[in-house]
Amino acid sequence: PDARVLAGGTAQGSYTLEVSHLAAAQTVASRGYGGAGDLVGEGQLTITFGTIAGGPISPDPAKAAVNITVSATDTLADVATRIRASGSGLNASVAQTATGARLVVKGADGAANAFEISASGPSASGGTPAAGNIDYLAWDVASDAGRRTASARDAEFLFDGVPMTSGSNTVTGLPGGLSLTLTGTNAGAPTTISFAEKSSQISAVMGDFVSAL
């Protein structure tokens, strides 16, 4: 873990920190294909960003949806490349698994960075998709079937007993210009961070800060 005072900060004395959850990114794995070179079908994938809280996505109006155009000759590996190059902040790769080659898409940390994938175009099934239909790559909460392997969430912690959240595990905006990098949880076992008076450097971190985080 890392704790520091930003330039111009005034943090001094002692603070308690109890982390219940780290910020995390949503990860979705597609249904299986025969291999990374399989054709996925012509059409368009639309990736919508927002918050998912037990139901359909609540789109974030400040974050534009990303459209991925897929040609009739594009493979599963090509789609991964196009998603990575989209400037959306998403990472994508093809994983070889026991159930076949799967497109794995991962977003950025934070609850507001959840996403859904819709599909349309000439190869869309119009019903129950199979490999070769562009909508075989679609994902939403209603059709999840265990394909979401990790959910987007914010970090949750108590700072000096005050409940706080952060969309990132790098936390700024704390009293006195203090910045924290959260690397683990210590629910039920708060730790103490101590700073020397009139110093911008951390002077002592209790031993359990290292062991718990």
PDB file of N, CA, C and O in Angstrom, residues 100-161:
ATOM      1  N   GLY A 100     -14.198 -23.581 -25.381  1.00  0.00           N
ATOM      2  CA  GLY A 100     -13.884 -22.979 -26.661  1.00  0.00           C
ATOM      3  C   GLY A 100     -13.186 -21.643 -26.533  1.00  0.00           C
ATOM      4  O   GLY A 100     -12.839 -21.204 -25.433  1.00  0.00           O
ATOM      5  N   ALA A 101     -12.948 -21.006 -27.677  1.00  0.00           N
ATOM      6  CA  ALA A 101     -12.331 -19.677 -27.697  1.00  0.00           C
ATOM      7  C   ALA A 101     -13.383 -18.640 -27.325  1.00  0.00           C
ATOM      8  O   ALA A 101     -14.475 -18.618 -27.906  1.00  0.00           O
ATOM      9  N   ARG A 102     -13.056 -17.783 -26.365  1.00  0.00           N
ATOM     10  CA  ARG A 102     -14.033 -16.813 -25.871  1.00  0.00           C
ATOM     11  C   ARG A 102     -13.437 -15.412 -25.917  1.00  0.00           C
ATOM     12  O   ARG A 102     -12.277 -15.198 -25.543  1.00  0.00           O
ATOM     13  N   LEU A 103     -14.238 -14.467 -26.410  1.00  0.00           N
ATOM     14  CA  LEU A 103     -13.843 -13.058 -26.397  1.00  0.00           C
ATOM     15  C   LEU A 103     -14.023 -12.531 -24.980  1.00  0.00           C
ATOM     16  O   LEU A 103     -15.131 -12.552 -24.439  1.00  0.00           O
ATOM     17  N   VAL A 104     -12.942 -12.055 -24.383  1.00  0.00           N
ATOM     18  CA  VAL A 104     -12.989 -11.536 -23.017  1.00  0.00           C
ATOM     19  C   VAL A 104     -12.821 -10.019 -23.077  1.00  0.00           C
ATOM     20  O   VAL A 104     -11.819  -9.518 -23.596  1.00  0.00           O
ATOM     21  N   VAL A 105     -13.814  -9.300 -22.569  1.00  0.00           N
ATOM     22  CA  VAL A 105     -13.808  -7.835 -22.595  1.00  0.00           C
ATOM     23  C   VAL A 105     -13.796  -7.328 -21.151  1.00  0.00           C
ATOM     24  O   VAL A 105     -14.635  -7.739 -20.338  1.00  0.00           O
ATOM     25  N   LYS A 106     -12.850  -6.436 -20.865  1.00  0.00           N
ATOM     26  CA  LYS A 106     -12.712  -5.894 -19.505  1.00  0.00           C
ATOM     27  C   LYS A 106     -12.744  -4.382 -19.556  1.00  0.00           C
ATOM     28  O   LYS A 106     -12.081  -3.750 -20.384  1.00  0.00           O
ATOM     29  N   GLY A 107     -13.525  -3.781 -18.652  1.00  0.00           N
ATOM     30  CA  GLY A 107     -13.642  -2.338 -18.572  1.00  0.00           C
ATOM     31  C   GLY A 107     -12.664  -1.732 -17.589  1.00  0.00           C
ATOM     32  O   GLY A 107     -11.736  -2.389 -17.114  1.00  0.00           O
ATOM     33  N   ALA A 108     -12.881  -0.474 -17.267  1.00  0.00           N
ATOM     34  CA  ALA A 108     -12.080   0.234 -16.273  1.00  0.00           C
ATOM     35  C   ALA A 108     -12.697   0.033 -14.892  1.00  0.00           C
ATOM     36  O   ALA A 108     -13.873  -0.309 -14.754  1.00  0.00           O
ATOM     37  N   ASP A 109     -11.886   0.243 -13.852  1.00  0.00           N
ATOM     38  CA  ASP A 109     -12.384   0.140 -12.481  1.00  0.00           C
ATOM     39  C   ASP A 109     -13.499   1.141 -12.231  1.00  0.00           C
ATOM     40  O   ASP A 109     -13.521   2.234 -12.807  1.00  0.00           O
ATOM     41  N   GLY A 110     -14.400   0.792 -11.336  1.00  0.00           N
ATOM     42  CA  GLY A 110     -15.436   1.717 -10.891  1.00  0.00           C
ATOM     43  C   GLY A 110     -16.821   1.343 -11.358  1.00  0.00           C
ATOM     44  O   GLY A 110     -17.007   0.867 -12.490  1.00  0.00           O
ATOM     45  N   ALA A 111     -17.805   1.557 -10.479  1.00  0.00           N
ATOM     46  CA  ALA A 111     -19.187   1.171 -10.768  1.00  0.00           C
ATOM     47  C   ALA A 111     -19.745   1.865 -12.000  1.00  0.00           C
ATOM     48  O   ALA A 111     -20.581   1.304 -12.712  1.00  0.00           O
ATOM     49  N   ALA A 112     -19.303   3.085 -12.275  1.00  0.00           N
ATOM     50  CA  ALA A 112     -19.828   3.848 -13.414  1.00  0.00           C
ATOM     51  C   ALA A 112     -19.278   3.365 -14.746  1.00  0.00           C
ATOM     52  O   ALA A 112     -19.694   3.855 -15.800  1.00  0.00           O
ATOM     53  N   ASN A 113     -18.355   2.409 -14.716  1.00  0.00           N
ATOM     54  CA  ASN A 113     -17.739   1.907 -15.942  1.00  0.00           C
ATOM     55  C   ASN A 113     -18.248   0.524 -16.341  1.00  0.00           C
ATOM     56  O   ASN A 113     -17.588  -0.185 -17.108  1.00  0.00           O
ATOM     57  N   ALA A 114     -19.421   0.152 -15.831  1.00  0.00           N
ATOM     58  CA  ALA A 114     -20.049  -1.083 -16.303  1.00  0.00           C
ATOM     59  C   ALA A 114     -20.454  -0.905 -17.765  1.00  0.00           C
ATOM     60  O   ALA A 114     -20.530   0.220 -18.267  1.00  0.00           O
ATOM     61  N   PHE A 115     -20.713  -2.003 -18.446  1.00  0.00           N
ATOM     62  CA  PHE A 115     -21.063  -1.904 -19.865  1.00  0.00           C
ATOM     63  C   PHE A 115     -21.964  -3.054 -20.298  1.00  0.00           C
ATOM     64  O   PHE A 115     -22.010  -4.105 -19.657  1.00  0.00           O
ATOM     65  N   GLU A 116     -22.707  -2.821 -21.372  1.00  0.00           N
ATOM     66  CA  GLU A 116     -23.477  -3.855 -22.057  1.00  0.00           C
ATOM     67  C   GLU A 116     -23.084  -3.856 -23.524  1.00  0.00           C
ATOM     68  O   GLU A 116     -22.665  -2.824 -24.062  1.00  0.00           O
ATOM     69  N   ILE A 117     -23.224  -5.003 -24.181  1.00  0.00           N
ATOM     70  CA  ILE A 117     -22.871  -5.145 -25.588  1.00  0.00           C
ATOM     71  C   ILE A 117     -24.118  -5.582 -26.358  1.00  0.00           C
ATOM     72  O   ILE A 117     -24.674  -6.650 -26.083  1.00  0.00           O
ATOM     73  N   SER A 118     -24.558  -4.752 -27.280  1.00  0.00           N
ATOM     74  CA  SER A 118     -25.675  -5.120 -28.148  1.00  0.00           C
ATOM     75  C   SER A 118     -25.142  -5.327 -29.565  1.00  0.00           C
ATOM     76  O   SER A 118     -24.027  -4.907 -29.897  1.00  0.00           O
ATOM     77  N   ALA A 119     -25.927  -5.998 -30.404  1.00  0.00           N
ATOM     78  CA  ALA A 119     -25.463  -6.333 -31.745  1.00  0.00           C
ATOM     79  C   ALA A 119     -26.601  -6.212 -32.745  1.00  0.00           C
ATOM     80  O   ALA A 119     -27.765  -6.470 -32.427  1.00  0.00           O
ATOM     81  N   SER A 120     -26.265  -5.819 -33.968  1.00  0.00           N
ATOM     82  CA  SER A 120     -27.241  -5.709 -35.040  1.00  0.00           C
ATOM     83  C   SER A 120     -26.525  -5.910 -36.365  1.00  0.00           C
ATOM     84  O   SER A 120     -25.293  -5.873 -36.438  1.00  0.00           O
ATOM     85  N   GLY A 121     -27.296  -6.122 -37.429  1.00  0.00           N
ATOM     86  CA  GLY A 121     -26.684  -6.230 -38.740  1.00  0.00           C
ATOM     87  C   GLY A 121     -27.131  -7.439 -39.524  1.00  0.00           C
ATOM     88  O   GLY A 121     -27.972  -8.235 -39.054  1.00  0.00           O
ATOM     89  N   PRO A 122     -26.589  -7.610 -40.714  1.00  0.00           N
ATOM     90  CA  PRO A 122     -27.045  -8.665 -41.622  1.00  0.00           C
ATOM     91  C   PRO A 122     -26.999 -10.069 -41.059  1.00  0.00           C
ATOM     92  O   PRO A 122     -27.835 -10.914 -41.412  1.00  0.00           O
ATOM     93  N   SER A 123     -26.023 -10.351 -40.202  1.00  0.00           N
ATOM     94  CA  SER A 123     -25.897 -11.725 -39.698  1.00  0.00           C
ATOM     95  C   SER A 123     -26.647 -11.968 -38.395  1.00  0.00           C
ATOM     96  O   SER A 123     -26.604 -13.084 -37.858  1.00  0.00           O
ATOM     97  N   ALA A 124     -27.325 -10.949 -37.863  1.00  0.00           N
ATOM     98  CA  ALA A 124     -28.051 -11.119 -36.592  1.00  0.00           C
ATOM     99  C   ALA A 124     -29.111 -12.203 -36.731  1.00  0.00           C
ATOM    100  O   ALA A 124     -29.752 -12.336 -37.771  1.00  0.00           O
ATOM    101  N   SER A 125     -29.298 -12.976 -35.687  1.00  0.00           N
ATOM    102  CA  SER A 125     -30.170 -14.154 -35.739  1.00  0.00           C
ATOM    103  C   SER A 125     -31.651 -13.803 -35.745  1.00  0.00           C
ATOM    104  O   SER A 125     -32.469 -14.545 -36.290  1.00  0.00           O
ATOM    105  N   GLY A 126     -31.988 -12.702 -35.084  1.00  0.00           N
ATOM    106  CA  GLY A 126     -33.401 -12.378 -34.925  1.00  0.00           C
ATOM    107  C   GLY A 126     -34.101 -13.252 -33.906  1.00  0.00           C
ATOM    108  O   GLY A 126     -35.321 -13.163 -33.718  1.00  0.00           O
ATOM    109  N   GLY A 127     -33.338 -14.070 -33.218  1.00  0.00           N
ATOM    110  CA  GLY A 127     -33.919 -14.974 -32.223  1.00  0.00           C
ATOM    111  C   GLY A 127     -32.829 -15.546 -31.342  1.00  0.00           C
ATOM    112  O   GLY A 127     -32.177 -14.819 -30.599  1.00  0.00           O
ATOM    113  N   THR A 128     -32.625 -16.852 -31.439  1.00  0.00           N
ATOM    114  CA  THR A 128     -31.585 -17.509 -30.647  1.00  0.00           C
ATOM    115  C   THR A 128     -30.299 -17.569 -31.457  1.00  0.00           C
ATOM    116  O   THR A 128     -30.224 -18.280 -32.460  1.00  0.00           O
ATOM    117  N   PRO A 129     -29.250 -16.820 -31.057  1.00  0.00           N
ATOM    118  CA  PRO A 129     -28.039 -16.754 -31.876  1.00  0.00           C
ATOM    119  C   PRO A 129     -27.169 -17.997 -31.734  1.00  0.00           C
ATOM    120  O   PRO A 129     -27.207 -18.705 -30.736  1.00  0.00           O
ATOM    121  N   ALA A 130     -26.373 -18.228 -32.763  1.00  0.00           N
ATOM    122  CA  ALA A 130     -25.361 -19.267 -32.764  1.00  0.00           C
ATOM    123  C   ALA A 130     -24.069 -18.658 -33.283  1.00  0.00           C
ATOM    124  O   ALA A 130     -24.064 -17.531 -33.804  1.00  0.00           O
ATOM    125  N   ALA A 131     -22.964 -19.372 -33.146  1.00  0.00           N
ATOM    126  CA  ALA A 131     -21.693 -18.885 -33.672  1.00  0.00           C
ATOM    127  C   ALA A 131     -21.863 -18.567 -35.155  1.00  0.00           C
ATOM    128  O   ALA A 131     -22.418 -19.357 -35.919  1.00  0.00           O
ATOM    129  N   GLY A 132     -21.400 -17.379 -35.548  1.00  0.00           N
ATOM    130  CA  GLY A 132     -21.601 -16.914 -36.915  1.00  0.00           C
ATOM    131  C   GLY A 132     -22.664 -15.837 -37.016  1.00  0.00           C
ATOM    132  O   GLY A 132     -22.731 -15.129 -38.012  1.00  0.00           O
ATOM    133  N   ASN A 133     -23.493 -15.718 -35.985  1.00  0.00           N
ATOM    134  CA  ASN A 133     -24.432 -14.596 -35.863  1.00  0.00           C
ATOM    135  C   ASN A 133     -23.762 -13.522 -35.013  1.00  0.00           C
ATOM    136  O   ASN A 133     -23.230 -13.817 -33.939  1.00  0.00           O
ATOM    137  N   ILE A 134     -23.802 -12.276 -35.464  1.00  0.00           N
ATOM    138  CA  ILE A 134     -23.144 -11.202 -34.734  1.00  0.00           C
ATOM    139  C   ILE A 134     -23.688 -11.075 -33.312  1.00  0.00           C
ATOM    140  O   ILE A 134     -22.949 -10.750 -32.377  1.00  0.00           O
ATOM    141  N   ASP A 135     -24.968 -11.370 -33.121  1.00  0.00           N
ATOM    142  CA  ASP A 135     -25.541 -11.233 -31.777  1.00  0.00           C
ATOM    143  C   ASP A 135     -25.135 -12.356 -30.829  1.00  0.00           C
ATOM    144  O   ASP A 135     -25.495 -12.330 -29.649  1.00  0.00           O
ATOM    145  N   TYR A 136     -24.365 -13.319 -31.309  1.00  0.00           N
ATOM    146  CA  TYR A 136     -23.773 -14.335 -30.426  1.00  0.00           C
ATOM    147  C   TYR A 136     -22.779 -13.675 -29.465  1.00  0.00           C
ATOM    148  O   TYR A 136     -22.470 -14.219 -28.408  1.00  0.00           O
ATOM    149  N   LEU A 137     -22.286 -12.472 -29.847  1.00  0.00           N
ATOM    150  CA  LEU A 137     -21.334 -11.736 -29.007  1.00  0.00           C
ATOM    151  C   LEU A 137     -22.020 -10.745 -28.061  1.00  0.00           C
ATOM    152  O   LEU A 137     -21.348 -10.103 -27.250  1.00  0.00           O
ATOM    153  N   ALA A 138     -23.343 -10.604 -28.166  1.00  0.00           N
ATOM    154  CA  ALA A 138     -24.053  -9.637 -27.328  1.00  0.00           C
ATOM    155  C   ALA A 138     -24.061 -10.093 -25.869  1.00  0.00           C
ATOM    156  O   ALA A 138     -24.005 -11.292 -25.576  1.00  0.00           O
ATOM    157  N   TRP A 139     -24.147  -9.094 -24.977  1.00  0.00           N
ATOM    158  CA  TRP A 139     -24.267  -9.410 -23.541  1.00  0.00           C
ATOM    159  C   TRP A 139     -25.064  -8.319 -22.850  1.00  0.00           C
ATOM    160  O   TRP A 139     -24.841  -7.122 -23.066  1.00  0.00           O
ATOM    161  N   ASP A 140     -25.992  -8.746 -21.994  1.00  0.00           N
ATOM    162  CA  ASP A 140     -26.649  -7.844 -21.048  1.00  0.00           C
ATOM    163  C   ASP A 140     -27.002  -8.643 -19.805  1.00  0.00           C
ATOM    164  O   ASP A 140     -26.799  -9.863 -19.754  1.00  0.00           O
ATOM    165  N   VAL A 141     -27.502  -7.957 -18.801  1.00  0.00           N
ATOM    166  CA  VAL A 141     -27.783  -8.623 -17.522  1.00  0.00           C
ATOM    167  C   VAL A 141     -28.808  -9.740 -17.696  1.00  0.00           C
ATOM    168  O   VAL A 141     -28.663 -10.837 -17.131  1.00  0.00           O
ATOM    169  N   ALA A 142     -29.835  -9.481 -18.496  1.00  0.00           N
ATOM    170  CA  ALA A 142     -30.913 -10.459 -18.650  1.00  0.00           C
ATOM    171  C   ALA A 142     -30.439 -11.752 -19.292  1.00  0.00           C
ATOM    172  O   ALA A 142     -30.965 -12.836 -18.989  1.00  0.00           O
ATOM    173  N   SER A 143     -29.423 -11.662 -20.167  1.00  0.00           N
ATOM    174  CA  SER A 143     -28.951 -12.854 -20.878  1.00  0.00           C
ATOM    175  C   SER A 143     -27.619 -13.359 -20.343  1.00  0.00           C
ATOM    176  O   SER A 143     -26.938 -14.143 -21.006  1.00  0.00           O
ATOM    177  N   ASP A 144     -27.246 -12.920 -19.154  1.00  0.00           N
ATOM    178  CA  ASP A 144     -25.899 -13.158 -18.628  1.00  0.00           C
ATOM    179  C   ASP A 144     -25.476 -14.625 -18.646  1.00  0.00           C
ATOM    180  O   ASP A 144     -24.463 -14.983 -19.218  1.00  0.00           O
ATOM    181  N   ALA A 145     -26.244 -15.498 -18.011  1.00  0.00           N
ATOM    182  CA  ALA A 145     -25.934 -16.936 -17.951  1.00  0.00           C
ATOM    183  C   ALA A 145     -24.507 -17.206 -17.491  1.00  0.00           C
ATOM    184  O   ALA A 145     -23.841 -18.119 -17.987  1.00  0.00           O
ATOM    185  N   GLY A 146     -24.042 -16.417 -16.541  1.00  0.00           N
ATOM    186  CA  GLY A 146     -22.726 -16.658 -15.952  1.00  0.00           C
ATOM    187  C   GLY A 146     -21.557 -16.135 -16.750  1.00  0.00           C
ATOM    188  O   GLY A 146     -20.401 -16.391 -16.394  1.00  0.00           O
ATOM    189  N   ARG A 147     -21.813 -15.380 -17.817  1.00  0.00           N
ATOM    190  CA  ARG A 147     -20.709 -14.895 -18.651  1.00  0.00           C
ATOM    191  C   ARG A 147     -20.039 -13.642 -18.089  1.00  0.00           C
ATOM    192  O   ARG A 147     -18.943 -13.289 -18.521  1.00  0.00           O
ATOM    193  N   ARG A 148     -20.693 -12.958 -17.172  1.00  0.00           N
ATOM    194  CA  ARG A 148     -20.016 -11.855 -16.482  1.00  0.00           C
ATOM    195  C   ARG A 148     -19.184 -12.461 -15.366  1.00  0.00           C
ATOM    196  O   ARG A 148     -19.704 -12.965 -14.378  1.00  0.00           O
ATOM    197  N   THR A 149     -17.872 -12.418 -15.514  1.00  0.00           N
ATOM    198  CA  THR A 149     -16.992 -13.065 -14.539  1.00  0.00           C
ATOM    199  C   THR A 149     -16.560 -12.127 -13.426  1.00  0.00           C
ATOM    200  O   THR A 149     -16.038 -12.585 -12.402  1.00  0.00           O
ATOM    201  N   ALA A 150     -16.757 -10.829 -13.597  1.00  0.00           N
ATOM    202  CA  ALA A 150     -16.473  -9.852 -12.545  1.00  0.00           C
ATOM    203  C   ALA A 150     -17.358  -8.639 -12.772  1.00  0.00           C
ATOM    204  O   ALA A 150     -17.626  -8.261 -13.912  1.00  0.00           O
ATOM    205  N   SER A 151     -17.814  -8.029 -11.683  1.00  0.00           N
ATOM    206  CA  SER A 151     -18.706  -6.871 -11.759  1.00  0.00           C
ATOM    207  C   SER A 151     -17.951  -5.581 -11.470  1.00  0.00           C
ATOM    208  O   SER A 151     -17.006  -5.560 -10.668  1.00  0.00           O
ATOM    209  N   ALA A 152     -18.381  -4.498 -12.115  1.00  0.00           N
ATOM    210  CA  ALA A 152     -17.798  -3.188 -11.851  1.00  0.00           C
ATOM    211  C   ALA A 152     -18.278  -2.696 -10.483  1.00  0.00           C
ATOM    212  O   ALA A 152     -19.463  -2.775 -10.175  1.00  0.00           O
ATOM    213  N   ARG A 153     -17.354  -2.185  -9.693  1.00  0.00           N
ATOM    214  CA  ARG A 153     -17.746  -1.645  -8.399  1.00  0.00           C
ATOM    215  C   ARG A 153     -16.741  -0.605  -7.938  1.00  0.00           C
ATOM    216  O   ARG A 153     -15.597  -0.554  -8.400  1.00  0.00           O
ATOM    217  N   ASP A 154     -17.190   0.252  -7.023  1.00  0.00           N
ATOM    218  CA  ASP A 154     -16.326   1.264  -6.426  1.00  0.00           C
ATOM    219  C   ASP A 154     -15.617   0.701  -5.201  1.00  0.00           C
ATOM    220  O   ASP A 154     -16.097  -0.250  -4.570  1.00  0.00           O
ATOM    221  N   ALA A 155     -14.485   1.304  -4.871  1.00  0.00           N
ATOM    222  CA  ALA A 155     -13.855   1.011  -3.589  1.00  0.00           C
ATOM    223  C   ALA A 155     -14.731   1.585  -2.477  1.00  0.00           C
ATOM    224  O   ALA A 155     -15.313   2.663  -2.621  1.00  0.00           O
ATOM    225  N   GLU A 156     -14.832   0.846  -1.375  1.00  0.00           N
ATOM    226  CA  GLU A 156     -15.596   1.303  -0.217  1.00  0.00           C
ATOM    227  C   GLU A 156     -14.704   1.201   1.019  1.00  0.00           C
ATOM    228  O   GLU A 156     -14.085   0.152   1.253  1.00  0.00           O
ATOM    229  N   PHE A 157     -14.647   2.287   1.781  1.00  0.00           N
ATOM    230  CA  PHE A 157     -13.749   2.293   2.933  1.00  0.00           C
ATOM    231  C   PHE A 157     -14.222   3.306   3.971  1.00  0.00           C
ATOM    232  O   PHE A 157     -15.036   4.188   3.673  1.00  0.00           O
ATOM    233  N   LEU A 158     -13.723   3.144   5.181  1.00  0.00           N
ATOM    234  CA  LEU A 158     -13.938   4.107   6.257  1.00  0.00           C
ATOM    235  C   LEU A 158     -12.630   4.838   6.483  1.00  0.00           C
ATOM    236  O   LEU A 158     -11.592   4.216   6.738  1.00  0.00           O
ATOM    237  N   PHE A 159     -12.663   6.164   6.372  1.00  0.00           N
ATOM    238  CA  PHE A 159     -11.488   6.988   6.649  1.00  0.00           C
ATOM    239  C   PHE A 159     -11.770   7.799   7.901  1.00  0.00           C
ATOM    240  O   PHE A 159     -12.658   8.650   7.901  1.00  0.00           O
ATOM    241  N   ASP A 160     -11.069   7.468   8.962  1.00  0.00           N
ATOM    242  CA  ASP A 160     -11.357   8.053  10.277  1.00  0.00           C
ATOM    243  C   ASP A 160     -12.816   7.839  10.665  1.00  0.00           C
ATOM    244  O   ASP A 160     -13.464   8.716  11.238  1.00  0.00           O
ATOM    245  N   GLY A 161     -13.359   6.669  10.294  1.00  0.00           N
ATOM    246  CA  GLY A 161     -14.724   6.309  10.641  1.00  0.00           C
ATOM    247  C   GLY A 161     -15.786   6.863   9.711  1.00  0.00           C
ATOM    248  O   GLY A 161     -16.975   6.568   9.885  1.00  0.00           O
TER     249      GLY A 161
END
